[in-house]
mmCIF file of C-alpha atoms in Angstrom:
data_model
loop_
_atom_site.group_PDB
_atom_site.id
_atom_site.type_symbol
_atom_site.label_atom_id
_atom_site.label_comp_id
_atom_site.label_asym_id
_atom_site.label_seq_id
_atom_site.Cartn_x
_atom_site.Cartn_y
_atom_site.Cartn_z
ATOM 1 C CA GLY A 4 -19.432 -103.415 99.502
ATOM 2 C CA ALA A 5 -17.534 -101.087 101.753
ATOM 3 C CA GLY A 6 -19.449 -98.967 104.193
ATOM 4 C CA VAL A 7 -18.597 -95.565 105.610
ATOM 5 C CA SER A 8 -15.123 -95.522 107.100
ATOM 6 C CA GLN A 9 -13.662 -93.078 109.590
ATOM 7 C CA SER A 10 -10.191 -92.474 110.901
ATOM 8 C CA PRO A 11 -8.715 -92.454 113.413
ATOM 9 C CA SER A 12 -10.970 -94.669 115.491
ATOM 10 C CA ASN A 13 -9.648 -93.050 118.667
ATOM 11 C CA LYS A 14 -7.885 -89.756 119.235
ATOM 12 C CA VAL A 15 -6.482 -88.395 122.472
ATOM 13 C CA THR A 16 -5.280 -84.818 122.408
ATOM 14 C CA GLU A 17 -4.362 -82.042 124.783
ATOM 15 C CA LYS A 18 -6.508 -79.015 125.339
ATOM 16 C CA GLY A 19 -5.640 -76.297 122.848
ATOM 17 C CA LYS A 20 -4.383 -78.594 120.104
ATOM 18 C CA ASP A 21 -6.003 -78.910 116.678
ATOM 19 C CA VAL A 22 -7.409 -82.226 115.461
ATOM 20 C CA GLU A 23 -8.530 -83.541 112.083
ATOM 21 C CA LEU A 24 -11.058 -86.334 111.681
ATOM 22 C CA ARG A 25 -11.540 -88.094 108.361
ATOM 23 C CA CYS A 26 -14.560 -89.668 106.723
ATOM 24 C CA ASP A 27 -14.766 -91.811 103.588
ATOM 25 C CA PRO A 28 -18.384 -92.124 102.471
ATOM 26 C CA ILE A 29 -19.920 -95.013 100.593
ATOM 27 C CA SER A 30 -18.845 -94.883 96.966
ATOM 28 C CA GLY A 31 -21.400 -93.049 94.843
ATOM 29 C CA HIS A 32 -23.088 -91.285 97.755
ATOM 30 C CA THR A 33 -23.305 -87.572 97.119
ATOM 31 C CA ALA A 34 -24.604 -86.558 100.549
ATOM 32 C CA LEU A 35 -22.371 -86.568 103.611
ATOM 33 C CA TYR A 36 -23.257 -85.682 107.194
ATOM 34 C CA TRP A 37 -21.306 -85.178 110.405
ATOM 35 C CA TYR A 38 -22.914 -85.740 113.793
ATOM 36 C CA ARG A 39 -21.579 -85.650 117.332
ATOM 37 C CA GLN A 40 -22.557 -88.051 120.099
ATOM 38 C CA SER A 41 -21.864 -86.986 123.651
ATOM 39 C CA LEU A 42 -23.210 -87.986 127.032
ATOM 40 C CA GLY A 43 -24.671 -84.620 127.809
ATOM 41 C CA GLN A 44 -26.046 -83.640 124.412
ATOM 42 C CA GLY A 45 -26.988 -86.943 122.801
ATOM 43 C CA LEU A 46 -26.726 -87.142 119.025
ATOM 44 C CA GLU A 47 -26.525 -83.756 117.333
ATOM 45 C CA PHE A 48 -26.111 -82.664 113.753
ATOM 46 C CA LEU A 49 -23.002 -80.716 112.813
ATOM 47 C CA ILE A 50 -22.738 -80.197 109.053
ATOM 48 C CA TYR A 51 -24.119 -81.488 105.740
ATOM 49 C CA PHE A 52 -22.568 -81.639 102.276
ATOM 50 C CA GLN A 53 -24.529 -82.320 99.105
ATOM 51 C CA GLY A 54 -22.682 -82.475 95.816
ATOM 52 C CA ASN A 55 -21.245 -79.105 94.853
ATOM 53 C CA SER A 56 -23.769 -77.097 96.866
ATOM 54 C CA ALA A 57 -22.717 -74.874 99.739
ATOM 55 C CA PRO A 58 -22.644 -76.948 102.933
ATOM 56 C CA ASP A 59 -25.263 -76.597 105.638
ATOM 57 C CA LYS A 60 -23.157 -75.531 108.621
ATOM 58 C CA SER A 61 -26.080 -74.749 110.889
ATOM 59 C CA GLY A 62 -25.115 -77.364 113.494
ATOM 60 C CA LEU A 63 -21.507 -76.363 114.061
ATOM 61 C CA PRO A 64 -21.233 -75.348 117.742
ATOM 62 C CA SER A 65 -18.530 -72.707 117.346
ATOM 63 C CA ASP A 66 -16.139 -71.194 114.838
ATOM 64 C CA ARG A 67 -13.467 -73.576 116.087
ATOM 65 C CA PHE A 68 -15.225 -76.268 114.062
ATOM 66 C CA SER A 69 -14.897 -76.486 110.292
ATOM 67 C CA ALA A 70 -15.220 -79.145 107.647
ATOM 68 C CA GLU A 71 -14.427 -79.608 104.023
ATOM 69 C CA ARG A 72 -15.183 -82.171 101.403
ATOM 70 C CA THR A 73 -12.682 -82.608 98.632
ATOM 71 C CA GLY A 74 -13.630 -83.920 95.215
ATOM 72 C CA GLY A 75 -17.122 -84.734 96.375
ATOM 73 C CA SER A 76 -15.888 -87.694 98.357
ATOM 74 C CA VAL A 77 -13.637 -87.650 101.427
ATOM 75 C CA SER A 78 -14.464 -85.187 104.178
ATOM 76 C CA THR A 79 -12.335 -83.794 106.984
ATOM 77 C CA LEU A 80 -13.726 -82.288 110.172
ATOM 78 C CA THR A 81 -11.261 -79.972 111.881
ATOM 79 C CA ILE A 82 -11.502 -78.781 115.454
ATOM 80 C CA GLN A 83 -9.138 -75.967 116.363
ATOM 81 C CA ARG A 84 -7.961 -75.182 119.869
ATOM 82 C CA THR A 85 -9.768 -78.177 121.316
ATOM 83 C CA GLN A 86 -11.583 -77.876 124.622
ATOM 84 C CA GLN A 87 -12.552 -80.594 127.076
ATOM 85 C CA GLU A 88 -16.211 -80.189 126.129
ATOM 86 C CA ASP A 89 -15.287 -81.279 122.595
ATOM 87 C CA SER A 90 -14.754 -84.809 123.918
ATOM 88 C CA ALA A 91 -17.320 -86.966 122.143
ATOM 89 C CA VAL A 92 -17.783 -89.545 119.418
ATOM 90 C CA TYR A 93 -17.865 -87.937 116.000
ATOM 91 C CA LEU A 94 -20.001 -89.859 113.542
ATOM 92 C CA CYS A 95 -20.038 -89.501 109.793
ATOM 93 C CA ALA A 96 -22.898 -90.679 107.592
ATOM 94 C CA SER A 97 -23.613 -90.724 103.897
ATOM 95 C CA SER A 98 -26.683 -91.160 101.729
ATOM 96 C CA LEU A 99 -27.197 -91.586 98.023
ATOM 97 C CA GLY A 100 -28.525 -88.182 97.027
ATOM 98 C CA GLY A 101 -29.506 -86.270 100.134
ATOM 99 C CA LEU A 102 -33.234 -86.736 99.623
ATOM 100 C CA VAL A 103 -35.396 -86.487 102.698
ATOM 101 C CA GLY A 104 -36.503 -90.127 102.797
ATOM 102 C CA GLU A 105 -33.118 -91.664 102.131
ATOM 103 C CA THR A 106 -31.363 -93.843 104.650
ATOM 104 C CA GLN A 107 -28.229 -92.367 106.149
ATOM 105 C CA TYR A 108 -25.515 -94.966 106.668
ATOM 106 C CA PHE A 109 -23.155 -94.330 109.539
ATOM 107 C CA GLY A 110 -19.503 -95.028 110.027
ATOM 108 C CA PRO A 111 -18.030 -96.475 113.239
ATOM 109 C CA GLY A 112 -17.130 -93.043 114.562
ATOM 110 C CA THR A 113 -14.028 -91.368 115.952
ATOM 111 C CA ARG A 114 -13.836 -91.225 119.727
ATOM 112 C CA LEU A 115 -12.165 -87.955 120.701
ATOM 113 C CA LEU A 116 -10.824 -87.357 124.189
ATOM 114 C CA VAL A 117 -9.469 -83.926 125.064
ATOM 115 C CA LEU A 118 -7.313 -83.919 128.192
ATOM 116 C CA ALA B 30 -38.483 -77.289 114.776
ATOM 117 C CA GLN B 31 -38.538 -81.044 114.839
ATOM 118 C CA SER B 32 -38.045 -83.139 117.948
ATOM 119 C CA VAL B 33 -38.096 -86.749 119.090
ATOM 120 C CA ALA B 34 -38.824 -88.159 122.518
ATOM 121 C CA GLN B 35 -37.915 -91.586 123.785
ATOM 122 C CA PRO B 36 -39.544 -91.632 127.194
ATOM 123 C CA GLU B 37 -37.735 -94.689 128.554
ATOM 124 C CA ASP B 38 -34.007 -94.597 129.246
ATOM 125 C CA GLN B 39 -34.018 -98.375 129.625
ATOM 126 C CA VAL B 40 -36.332 -101.241 128.783
ATOM 127 C CA ASN B 41 -35.889 -104.647 130.379
ATOM 128 C CA VAL B 42 -37.433 -107.731 128.860
ATOM 129 C CA ALA B 43 -36.982 -111.473 129.212
ATOM 130 C CA GLU B 44 -35.738 -113.460 126.257
ATOM 131 C CA GLY B 45 -38.635 -114.787 124.205
ATOM 132 C CA ASN B 46 -41.035 -112.076 125.343
ATOM 133 C CA PRO B 47 -42.288 -109.300 123.054
ATOM 134 C CA LEU B 48 -40.552 -105.953 123.295
ATOM 135 C CA THR B 49 -41.599 -102.381 122.624
ATOM 136 C CA VAL B 50 -39.374 -99.318 122.522
ATOM 137 C CA LYS B 51 -41.370 -96.104 122.464
ATOM 138 C CA CYS B 52 -40.874 -93.043 120.300
ATOM 139 C CA THR B 53 -42.945 -89.910 119.781
ATOM 140 C CA TYR B 54 -42.112 -87.083 117.444
ATOM 141 C CA SER B 55 -42.956 -83.530 116.504
ATOM 142 C CA VAL B 56 -42.507 -82.065 113.020
ATOM 143 C CA SER B 57 -44.115 -79.267 111.068
ATOM 144 C CA GLY B 58 -44.703 -81.258 107.904
ATOM 145 C CA ASN B 59 -44.784 -84.883 106.871
ATOM 146 C CA PRO B 60 -42.527 -87.000 109.085
ATOM 147 C CA TYR B 61 -39.859 -89.337 107.822
ATOM 148 C CA LEU B 62 -39.070 -91.680 110.685
ATOM 149 C CA PHE B 63 -36.107 -93.956 111.298
ATOM 150 C CA TRP B 64 -34.873 -96.464 113.867
ATOM 151 C CA TYR B 65 -31.186 -97.166 114.406
ATOM 152 C CA VAL B 66 -29.408 -99.541 116.761
ATOM 153 C CA GLN B 67 -26.004 -99.022 118.311
ATOM 154 C CA TYR B 68 -23.882 -101.800 119.760
ATOM 155 C CA PRO B 69 -21.000 -100.944 122.145
ATOM 156 C CA ASN B 70 -18.196 -98.989 120.484
ATOM 157 C CA ARG B 71 -19.933 -99.160 117.129
ATOM 158 C CA GLY B 72 -21.656 -96.678 114.852
ATOM 159 C CA LEU B 73 -25.377 -96.544 114.216
ATOM 160 C CA GLN B 74 -26.894 -99.401 112.258
ATOM 161 C CA PHE B 75 -30.082 -98.784 110.275
ATOM 162 C CA LEU B 76 -33.078 -100.933 111.252
ATOM 163 C CA LEU B 77 -36.103 -99.556 109.418
ATOM 164 C CA LYS B 78 -37.869 -96.426 108.265
ATOM 165 C CA TYR B 79 -41.301 -95.007 107.535
ATOM 166 C CA ILE B 80 -41.656 -92.775 104.500
ATOM 167 C CA THR B 81 -45.215 -93.255 103.325
ATOM 168 C CA GLY B 82 -47.745 -95.995 102.780
ATOM 169 C CA ASP B 83 -48.444 -98.884 105.122
ATOM 170 C CA ASN B 84 -48.295 -97.823 108.761
ATOM 171 C CA LEU B 85 -46.596 -101.081 109.783
ATOM 172 C CA VAL B 86 -43.002 -101.155 108.652
ATOM 173 C CA LYS B 87 -40.861 -104.274 108.795
ATOM 174 C CA GLY B 88 -37.111 -104.086 109.105
ATOM 175 C CA SER B 89 -33.950 -105.980 109.904
ATOM 176 C CA TYR B 90 -33.584 -108.755 112.488
ATOM 177 C CA GLY B 91 -37.328 -109.244 112.916
ATOM 178 C CA PHE B 92 -38.007 -105.710 114.104
ATOM 179 C CA GLU B 93 -41.050 -103.741 113.044
ATOM 180 C CA ALA B 94 -42.514 -100.351 113.849
ATOM 181 C CA GLU B 95 -45.957 -98.867 113.661
ATOM 182 C CA PHE B 96 -46.531 -95.322 112.493
ATOM 183 C CA ASN B 97 -49.457 -93.663 114.264
ATOM 184 C CA LYS B 98 -50.163 -90.199 112.914
ATOM 185 C CA SER B 99 -52.832 -89.256 115.440
ATOM 186 C CA GLN B 100 -50.584 -90.136 118.375
ATOM 187 C CA THR B 101 -47.429 -88.909 116.600
ATOM 188 C CA SER B 102 -45.718 -92.140 117.569
ATOM 189 C CA PHE B 103 -43.417 -94.629 115.912
ATOM 190 C CA HIS B 104 -42.858 -97.432 118.426
ATOM 191 C CA LEU B 105 -40.357 -100.191 117.693
ATOM 192 C CA LYS B 106 -41.513 -103.746 118.309
ATOM 193 C CA LYS B 107 -40.359 -107.320 118.097
ATOM 194 C CA PRO B 108 -42.520 -110.367 118.844
ATOM 195 C CA SER B 109 -39.794 -112.389 120.561
ATOM 196 C CA ALA B 110 -36.703 -110.772 122.050
ATOM 197 C CA LEU B 111 -33.213 -112.237 121.850
ATOM 198 C CA VAL B 112 -30.330 -111.637 124.258
ATOM 199 C CA SER B 113 -28.377 -110.395 121.236
ATOM 200 C CA ASP B 114 -30.939 -107.594 120.781
ATOM 201 C CA SER B 115 -29.477 -105.897 123.852
ATOM 202 C CA ALA B 116 -28.186 -102.557 122.607
ATOM 203 C CA LEU B 117 -28.935 -98.830 122.442
ATOM 204 C CA TYR B 118 -31.824 -97.870 120.175
ATOM 205 C CA PHE B 119 -32.355 -94.468 118.607
ATOM 206 C CA CYS B 120 -35.455 -93.067 116.962
ATOM 207 C CA ALA B 121 -34.932 -90.224 114.487
ATOM 208 C CA VAL B 122 -37.067 -87.904 112.388
ATOM 209 C CA ARG B 123 -36.521 -85.743 109.380
ATOM 210 C CA ASP B 124 -38.877 -83.400 107.542
ATOM 211 C CA ASN B 125 -38.676 -81.454 104.326
ATOM 212 C CA ALA B 126 -37.461 -78.332 106.087
ATOM 213 C CA GLY B 127 -34.066 -79.581 107.195
ATOM 214 C CA ASN B 128 -31.116 -81.553 105.967
ATOM 215 C CA MET B 129 -30.465 -83.558 109.090
ATOM 216 C CA LEU B 130 -31.869 -86.297 111.263
ATOM 217 C CA THR B 131 -33.032 -85.264 114.704
ATOM 218 C CA PHE B 132 -32.519 -88.047 117.212
ATOM 219 C CA GLY B 133 -34.182 -89.027 120.439
ATOM 220 C CA GLY B 134 -32.079 -89.543 123.515
ATOM 221 C CA GLY B 135 -31.864 -93.288 123.013
ATOM 222 C CA THR B 136 -33.285 -96.275 124.893
ATOM 223 C CA ARG B 137 -31.118 -99.014 126.262
ATOM 224 C CA LEU B 138 -32.702 -102.413 125.711
ATOM 225 C CA MET B 139 -31.654 -105.173 128.070
ATOM 226 C CA VAL B 140 -32.810 -108.679 127.221
ATOM 227 C CA LYS B 141 -32.188 -111.183 129.983
ATOM 228 C CA PRO B 142 -31.950 -114.913 129.446
#
């Protein structure tokens, strides 16, 4: 079966531009997570969606970051007015129901470089 | 707040020898512990997890991990290392209070022929 997919795999943008990163979770998974992996900060949580509940946005680093999940499936992470410190690998994960002991399955990531 | 420590940035081991990658954690409630592996330019691949029950957990590719509550540790082990095991390994924890995994800083495993 298909795993978590993300697009684009690589994105190069100029400082100040907006970018959109896409995540397709595993079919049937109701929980979706975004994480960021950077050299200085390691792996850090950004945002969590579970079904129709309000998302947990507690990890978003600034108001330039936002995410939505349409139809309970595909999610888009948007970064407005990108800064060089936004350069990182953005990882999406999904799990079956969001329960605490469930395995989160990760996509290949989108490598973002802000020039 | 939950946290994970991986005290070794890199572990070097000869092929065929046993390997251990260390992980200690801190949570306020019951810990749910995970190991992931990352190969170059790839996402995280799930290896194994501890939820409850037997303290020795077996996972993919011959890896296992031992949960030790008193030492708050969850070390990853393999009896005989392969060159193909060379990768970046992440330990992660989750508790009932949060929705996310908290990761350690990662340990690079280098297996030399």
